[in-house]
Tab-separated table of C-alpha atoms and ligand atoms in Angstrom:
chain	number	residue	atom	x	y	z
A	1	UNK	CA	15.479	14.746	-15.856
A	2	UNK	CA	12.588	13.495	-18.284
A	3	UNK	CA	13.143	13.170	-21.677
A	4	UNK	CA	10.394	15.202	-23.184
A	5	UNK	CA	11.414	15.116	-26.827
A	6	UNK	CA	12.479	11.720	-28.413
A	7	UNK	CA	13.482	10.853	-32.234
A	8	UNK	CA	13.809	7.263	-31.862
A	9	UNK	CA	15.099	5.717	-35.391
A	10	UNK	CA	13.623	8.335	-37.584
A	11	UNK	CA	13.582	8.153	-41.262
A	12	UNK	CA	11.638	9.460	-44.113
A	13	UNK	CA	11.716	9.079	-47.816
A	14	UNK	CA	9.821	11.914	-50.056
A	15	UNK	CA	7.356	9.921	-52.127
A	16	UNK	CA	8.688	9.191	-55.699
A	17	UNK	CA	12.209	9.997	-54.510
A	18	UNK	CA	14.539	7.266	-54.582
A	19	UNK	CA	16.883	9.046	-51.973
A	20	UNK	CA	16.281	9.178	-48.854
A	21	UNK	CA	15.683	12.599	-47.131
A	22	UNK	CA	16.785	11.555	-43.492
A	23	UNK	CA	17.479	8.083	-42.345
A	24	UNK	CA	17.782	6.634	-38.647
A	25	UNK	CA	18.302	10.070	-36.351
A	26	UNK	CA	18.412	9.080	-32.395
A	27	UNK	CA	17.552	12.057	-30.500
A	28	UNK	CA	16.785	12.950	-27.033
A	29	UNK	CA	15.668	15.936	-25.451
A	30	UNK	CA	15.632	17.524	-21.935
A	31	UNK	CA	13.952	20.560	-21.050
A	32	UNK	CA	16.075	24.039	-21.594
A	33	UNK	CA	18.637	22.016	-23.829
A	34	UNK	CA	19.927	24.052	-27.193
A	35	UNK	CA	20.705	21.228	-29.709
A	36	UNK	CA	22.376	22.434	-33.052
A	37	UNK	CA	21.736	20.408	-36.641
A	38	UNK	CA	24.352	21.188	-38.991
A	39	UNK	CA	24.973	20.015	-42.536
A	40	UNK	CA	25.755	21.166	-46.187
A	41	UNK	CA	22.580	21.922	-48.568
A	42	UNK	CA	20.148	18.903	-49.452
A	43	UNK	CA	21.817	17.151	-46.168
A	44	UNK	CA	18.145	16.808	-44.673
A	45	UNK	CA	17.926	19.363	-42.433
A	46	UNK	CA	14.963	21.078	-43.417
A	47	UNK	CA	13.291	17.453	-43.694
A	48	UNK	CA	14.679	16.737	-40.319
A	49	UNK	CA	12.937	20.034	-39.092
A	50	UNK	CA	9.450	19.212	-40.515
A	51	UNK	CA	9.114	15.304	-38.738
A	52	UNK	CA	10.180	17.487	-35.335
A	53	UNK	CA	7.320	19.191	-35.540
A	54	UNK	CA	5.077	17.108	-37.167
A	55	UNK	CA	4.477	18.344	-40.626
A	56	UNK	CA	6.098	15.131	-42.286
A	57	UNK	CA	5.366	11.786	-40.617
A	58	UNK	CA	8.059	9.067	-40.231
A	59	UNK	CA	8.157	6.610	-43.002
A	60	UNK	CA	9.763	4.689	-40.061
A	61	UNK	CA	10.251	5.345	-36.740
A	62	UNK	CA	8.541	7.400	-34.196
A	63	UNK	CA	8.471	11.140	-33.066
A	64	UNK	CA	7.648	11.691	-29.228
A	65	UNK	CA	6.558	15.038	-27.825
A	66	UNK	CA	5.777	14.512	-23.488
A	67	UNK	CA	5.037	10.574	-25.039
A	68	UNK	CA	2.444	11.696	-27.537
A	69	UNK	CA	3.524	10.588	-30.990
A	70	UNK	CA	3.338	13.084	-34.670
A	71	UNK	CA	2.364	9.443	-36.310
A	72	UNK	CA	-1.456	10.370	-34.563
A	73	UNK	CA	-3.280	12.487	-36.225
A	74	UNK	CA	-5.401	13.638	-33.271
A	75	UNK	CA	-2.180	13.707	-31.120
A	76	UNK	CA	-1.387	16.368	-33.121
A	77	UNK	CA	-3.101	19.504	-32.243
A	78	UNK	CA	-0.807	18.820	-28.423
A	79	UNK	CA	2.274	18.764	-30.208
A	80	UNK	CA	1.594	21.892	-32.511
A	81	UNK	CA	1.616	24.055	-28.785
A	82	UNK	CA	4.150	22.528	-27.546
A	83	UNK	CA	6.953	22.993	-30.431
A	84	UNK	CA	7.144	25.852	-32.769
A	85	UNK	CA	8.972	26.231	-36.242
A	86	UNK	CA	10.637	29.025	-37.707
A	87	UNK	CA	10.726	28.142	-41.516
A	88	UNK	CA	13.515	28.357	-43.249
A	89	UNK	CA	11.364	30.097	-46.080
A	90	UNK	CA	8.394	32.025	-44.354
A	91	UNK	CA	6.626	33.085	-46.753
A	92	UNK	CA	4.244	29.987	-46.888
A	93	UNK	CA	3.663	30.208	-43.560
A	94	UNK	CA	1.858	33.550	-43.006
A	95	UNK	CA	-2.239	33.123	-42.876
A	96	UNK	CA	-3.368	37.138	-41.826
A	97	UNK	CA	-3.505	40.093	-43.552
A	98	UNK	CA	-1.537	42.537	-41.338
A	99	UNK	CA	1.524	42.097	-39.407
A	100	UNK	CA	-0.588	42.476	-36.182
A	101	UNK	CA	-2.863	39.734	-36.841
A	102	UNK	CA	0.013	37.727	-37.886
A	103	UNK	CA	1.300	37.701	-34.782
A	104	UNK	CA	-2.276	37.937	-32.504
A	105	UNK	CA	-3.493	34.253	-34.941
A	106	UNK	CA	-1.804	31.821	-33.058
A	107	UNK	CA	-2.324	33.994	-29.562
A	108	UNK	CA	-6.258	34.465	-30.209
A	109	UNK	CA	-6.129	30.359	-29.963
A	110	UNK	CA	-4.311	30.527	-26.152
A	111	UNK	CA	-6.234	33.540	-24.531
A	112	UNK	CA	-9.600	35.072	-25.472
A	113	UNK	CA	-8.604	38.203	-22.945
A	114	UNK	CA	-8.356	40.892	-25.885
A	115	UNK	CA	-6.221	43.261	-23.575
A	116	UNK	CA	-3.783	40.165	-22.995
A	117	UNK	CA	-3.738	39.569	-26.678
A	118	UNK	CA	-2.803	43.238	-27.837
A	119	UNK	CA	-0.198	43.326	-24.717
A	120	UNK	CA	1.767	40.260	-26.235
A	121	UNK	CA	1.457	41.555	-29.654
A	122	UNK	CA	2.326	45.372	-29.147
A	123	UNK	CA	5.648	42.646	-26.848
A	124	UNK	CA	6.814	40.666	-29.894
A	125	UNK	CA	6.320	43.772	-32.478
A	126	UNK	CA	8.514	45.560	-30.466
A	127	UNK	CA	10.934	43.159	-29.598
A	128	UNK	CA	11.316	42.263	-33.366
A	129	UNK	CA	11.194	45.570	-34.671
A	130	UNK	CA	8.028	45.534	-36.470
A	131	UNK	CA	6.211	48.128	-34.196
A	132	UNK	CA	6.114	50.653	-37.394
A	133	UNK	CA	5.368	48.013	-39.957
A	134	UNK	CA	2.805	46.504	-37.940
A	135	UNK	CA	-0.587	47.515	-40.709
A	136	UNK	CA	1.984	46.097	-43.344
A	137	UNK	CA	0.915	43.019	-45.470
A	138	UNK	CA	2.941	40.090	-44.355
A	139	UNK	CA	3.676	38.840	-47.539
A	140	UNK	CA	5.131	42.918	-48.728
A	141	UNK	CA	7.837	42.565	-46.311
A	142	UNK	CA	11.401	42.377	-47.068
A	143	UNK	CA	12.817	39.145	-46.670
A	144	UNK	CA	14.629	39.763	-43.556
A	145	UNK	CA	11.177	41.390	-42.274
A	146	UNK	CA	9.377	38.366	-42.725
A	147	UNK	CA	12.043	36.070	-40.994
A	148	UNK	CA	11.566	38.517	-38.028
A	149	UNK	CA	8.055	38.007	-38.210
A	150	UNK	CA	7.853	34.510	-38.468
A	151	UNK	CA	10.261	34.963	-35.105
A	152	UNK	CA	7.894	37.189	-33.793
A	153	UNK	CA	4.885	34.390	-34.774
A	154	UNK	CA	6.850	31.738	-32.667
A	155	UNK	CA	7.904	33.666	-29.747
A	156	UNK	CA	4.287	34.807	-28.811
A	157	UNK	CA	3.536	31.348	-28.227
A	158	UNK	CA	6.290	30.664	-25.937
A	159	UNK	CA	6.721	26.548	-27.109
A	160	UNK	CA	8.462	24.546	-25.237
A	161	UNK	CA	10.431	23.319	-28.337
A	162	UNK	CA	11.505	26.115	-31.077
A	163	UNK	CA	12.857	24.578	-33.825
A	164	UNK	CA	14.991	27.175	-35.821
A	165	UNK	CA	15.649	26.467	-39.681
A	166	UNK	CA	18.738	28.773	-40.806
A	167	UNK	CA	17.255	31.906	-39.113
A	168	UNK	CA	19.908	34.232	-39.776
A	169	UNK	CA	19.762	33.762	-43.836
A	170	UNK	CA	18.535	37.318	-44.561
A	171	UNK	CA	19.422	39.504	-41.624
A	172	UNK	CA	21.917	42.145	-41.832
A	173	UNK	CA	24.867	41.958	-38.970
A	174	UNK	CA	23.384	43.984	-36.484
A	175	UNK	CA	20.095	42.561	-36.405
A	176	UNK	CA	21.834	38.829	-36.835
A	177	UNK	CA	23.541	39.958	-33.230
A	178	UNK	CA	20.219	40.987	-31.825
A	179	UNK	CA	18.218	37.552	-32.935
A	180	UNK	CA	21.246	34.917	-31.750
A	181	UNK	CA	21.250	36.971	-28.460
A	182	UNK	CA	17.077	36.252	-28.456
A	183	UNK	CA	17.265	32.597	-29.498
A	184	UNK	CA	20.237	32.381	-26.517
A	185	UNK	CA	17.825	33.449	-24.268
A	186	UNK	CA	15.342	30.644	-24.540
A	187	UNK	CA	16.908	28.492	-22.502
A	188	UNK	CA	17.089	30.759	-19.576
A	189	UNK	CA	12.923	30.087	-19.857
A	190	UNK	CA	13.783	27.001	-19.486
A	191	UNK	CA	12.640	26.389	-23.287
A	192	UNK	CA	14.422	23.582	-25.603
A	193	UNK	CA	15.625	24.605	-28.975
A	194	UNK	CA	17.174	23.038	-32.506
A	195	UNK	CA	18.697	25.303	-34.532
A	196	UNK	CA	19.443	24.102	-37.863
A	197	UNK	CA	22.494	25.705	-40.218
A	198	UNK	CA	25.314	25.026	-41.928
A	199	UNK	CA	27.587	27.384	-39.801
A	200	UNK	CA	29.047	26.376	-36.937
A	201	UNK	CA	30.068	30.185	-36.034
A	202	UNK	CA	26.247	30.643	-34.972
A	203	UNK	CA	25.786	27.637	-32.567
A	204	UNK	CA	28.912	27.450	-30.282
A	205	UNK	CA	26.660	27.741	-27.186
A	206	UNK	CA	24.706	24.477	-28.039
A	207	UNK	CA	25.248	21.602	-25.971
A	208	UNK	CA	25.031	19.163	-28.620
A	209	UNK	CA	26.063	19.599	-32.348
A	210	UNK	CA	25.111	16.706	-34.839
A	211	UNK	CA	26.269	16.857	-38.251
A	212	UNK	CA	24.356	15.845	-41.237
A	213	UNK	CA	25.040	14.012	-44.534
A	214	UNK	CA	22.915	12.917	-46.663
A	215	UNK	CA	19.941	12.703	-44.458
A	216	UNK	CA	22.335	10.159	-41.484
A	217	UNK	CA	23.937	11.802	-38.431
A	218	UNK	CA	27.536	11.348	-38.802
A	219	UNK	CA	28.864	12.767	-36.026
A	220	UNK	CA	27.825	14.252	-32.945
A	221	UNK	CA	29.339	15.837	-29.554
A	222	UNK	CA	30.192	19.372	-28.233
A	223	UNK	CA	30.963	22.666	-30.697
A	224	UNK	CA	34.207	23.657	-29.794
A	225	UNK	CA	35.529	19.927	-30.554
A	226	UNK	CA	34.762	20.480	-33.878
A	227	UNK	CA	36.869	23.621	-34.474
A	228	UNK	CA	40.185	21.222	-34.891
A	229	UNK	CA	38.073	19.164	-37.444
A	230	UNK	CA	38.817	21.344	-40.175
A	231	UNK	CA	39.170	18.348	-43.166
A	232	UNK	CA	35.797	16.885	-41.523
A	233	UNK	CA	34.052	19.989	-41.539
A	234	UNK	CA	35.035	20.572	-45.819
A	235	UNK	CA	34.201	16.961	-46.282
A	236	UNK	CA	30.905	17.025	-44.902
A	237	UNK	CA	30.009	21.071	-46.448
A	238	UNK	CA	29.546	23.028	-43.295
A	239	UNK	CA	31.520	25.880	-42.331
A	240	UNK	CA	33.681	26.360	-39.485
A	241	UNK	CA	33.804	29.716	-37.881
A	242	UNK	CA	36.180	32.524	-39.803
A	243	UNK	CA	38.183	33.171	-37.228
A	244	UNK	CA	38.952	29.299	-36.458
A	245	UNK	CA	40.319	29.666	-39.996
A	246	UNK	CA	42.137	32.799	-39.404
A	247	UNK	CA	43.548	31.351	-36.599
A	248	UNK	CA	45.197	28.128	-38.004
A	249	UNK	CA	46.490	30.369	-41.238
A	250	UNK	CA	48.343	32.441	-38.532
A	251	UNK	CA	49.967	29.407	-36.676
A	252	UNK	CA	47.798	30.115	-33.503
A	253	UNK	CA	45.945	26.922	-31.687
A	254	UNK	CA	42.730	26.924	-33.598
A	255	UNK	CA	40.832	24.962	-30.779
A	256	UNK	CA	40.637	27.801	-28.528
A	257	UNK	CA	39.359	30.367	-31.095
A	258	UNK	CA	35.391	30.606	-31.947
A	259	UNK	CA	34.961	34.400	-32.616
A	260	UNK	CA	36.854	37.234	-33.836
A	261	UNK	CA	36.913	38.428	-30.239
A	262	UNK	CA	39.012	35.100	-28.834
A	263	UNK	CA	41.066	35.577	-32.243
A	264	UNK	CA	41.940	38.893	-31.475
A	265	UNK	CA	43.038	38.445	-27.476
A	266	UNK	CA	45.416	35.751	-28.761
A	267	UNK	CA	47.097	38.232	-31.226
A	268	UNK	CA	47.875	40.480	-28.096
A	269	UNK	CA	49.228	37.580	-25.935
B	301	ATP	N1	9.290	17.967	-51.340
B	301	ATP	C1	10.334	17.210	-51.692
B	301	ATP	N2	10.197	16.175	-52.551
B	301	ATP	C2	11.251	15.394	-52.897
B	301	ATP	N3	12.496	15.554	-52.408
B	301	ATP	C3	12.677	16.574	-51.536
B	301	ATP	C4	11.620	17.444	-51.138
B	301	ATP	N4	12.127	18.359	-50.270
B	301	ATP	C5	13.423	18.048	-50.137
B	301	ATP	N5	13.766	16.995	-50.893
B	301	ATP	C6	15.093	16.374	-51.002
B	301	ATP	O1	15.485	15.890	-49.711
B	301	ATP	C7	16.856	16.155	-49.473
B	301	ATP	C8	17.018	16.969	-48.206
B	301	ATP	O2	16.426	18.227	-48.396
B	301	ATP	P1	16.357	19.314	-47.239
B	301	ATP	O3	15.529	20.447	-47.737
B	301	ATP	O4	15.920	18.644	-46.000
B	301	ATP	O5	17.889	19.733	-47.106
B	301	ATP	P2	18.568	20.907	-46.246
B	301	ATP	O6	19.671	20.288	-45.475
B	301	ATP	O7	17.528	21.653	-45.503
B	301	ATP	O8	19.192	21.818	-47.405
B	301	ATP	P3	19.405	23.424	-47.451
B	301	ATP	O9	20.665	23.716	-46.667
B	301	ATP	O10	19.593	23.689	-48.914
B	301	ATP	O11	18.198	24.099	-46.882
B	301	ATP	C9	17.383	16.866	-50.726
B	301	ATP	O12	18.018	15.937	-51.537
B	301	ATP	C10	16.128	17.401	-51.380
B	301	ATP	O13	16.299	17.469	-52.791
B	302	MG	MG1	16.914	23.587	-45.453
């Protein structure tokens, strides 16, 4: 299948910073694939998030969305519709007065059918659970509002590629639940995604975990290979799931236990 997202090489340096914020990622991307990014704080990630979509430029390298390149500035308006970014800190990203318009902006661009427009927007409120905050100012909202909006921004648009940056910081348990169960479903539309964290507990499902340190990929392959790489994990600050850890405290094979769920059908064995 064609590669429709490509990181060849990619590096970038923050100007007047002597380290280097990522350095050399390799990446390539098929349609409907769910790629995770983990790492410890200050690893890159966030950096690594902003050349995906387009906001930073390589210092070196290249970023390729369907072979149009972020290093072009008017290659750029493509690539903003074709990957969207939940920030990890949405509050700079709002631009409307209402929760509403929030969420009709970036739709008003795609349709000019206003019944359309108030159809997906009366969708996403309710699928987020904004419906009764929807005359709200964006930038009152709780902080585990505003991540849902910025979800709610995202999903309207439908992008091929959602890049996610720690999107669960914020949201209580039960709403957590609800929004992995949402970002799951993306690739049953056949949409791509990166989801970036320092918790391995939240990405199991990817296909493809790379770890970060200090801006370099230092390891990459499948999730559940990483829950016996408990001295790797400390070393390189991310966070293997708690009931991996359970497990191994209890003498039970920690490879075969993800969730509290696995943890607990061993215990009745
Ligand atoms: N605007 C900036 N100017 C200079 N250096 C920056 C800037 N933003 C980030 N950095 C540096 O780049 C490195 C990577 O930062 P980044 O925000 O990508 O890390 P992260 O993995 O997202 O961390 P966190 O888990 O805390 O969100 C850090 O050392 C950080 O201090
Ligand atoms: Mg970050």
């Amino acid at each position: 299948m064609a590669r429709f997202f490509i990181l060849e090489d990619v590096s970038y340096c923050y100007p007047g910073s002597e380290k280097t914020g990522v350095c050399q990622v390799n990446l390539e991307l098929e349609p409907g694939t769910f790629i995770a990014v983990l790492g410890a704080n200050g690893s890159g990630k966030s950096t690594l998030a902003r050349l995906c979509c387009g906001l930073l430029k390589p210092t070196t390298g290249r970023v390729l969305v369907e072979g149009y390149s972020t290093a072009n500035d008017d290659e750029l308006k493509y690539i903003y519709q074709q990957v969207g970014m939940v920030f990890q800190h949405p509050d700079n990203q709002f631009v409307a007065s209402t929760v509403e318009r929030e969420i009709a902006f970036g739709v008003e661009n795609r349709t000019r059918s206003s019944r359309e427009i108030r159809r997906i927007v009366d969708e996403e409120l309710a699928r987020f659970g904004l419906t009764a905050l929807k005359t709200a100012q964006p930038h009152s909202l709780s902080g585990g509002e505003k991540r849902l909006l910025s979800l709610a921004d995202i999903w309207a648009l439908k992008p091929k590629l959602v890049l996610v940056d720690e999107p669960l910081a914020m949201l209580d348990p039960g709403t957590k639940h609800r929004i992995t169960r949402l970002i799951q479903d993306l690739k049953t539309h056949g949409q791509s995604m990166i989801w970036f964290t320092h918790g391995l507990a939240e990405v199991m499902t990817a296909d493809q975990v790379l770890v970060m340190v200090d801006g370099r990929v230092v390891w990459r392959g499948r999730p559940t290979a990483l829950l016996t790489m408990a001295e790797e994990a400390r070393a390189w600050g991310i966070s293997l799931p708690p009931a991996t850890e359970v497990a191994a405290e209890l003498g039970i094979d920690r490879s075969v236990i993800a969730n509290e769920n696995e943890l607990v059908a061993a215990l009745w064995k």
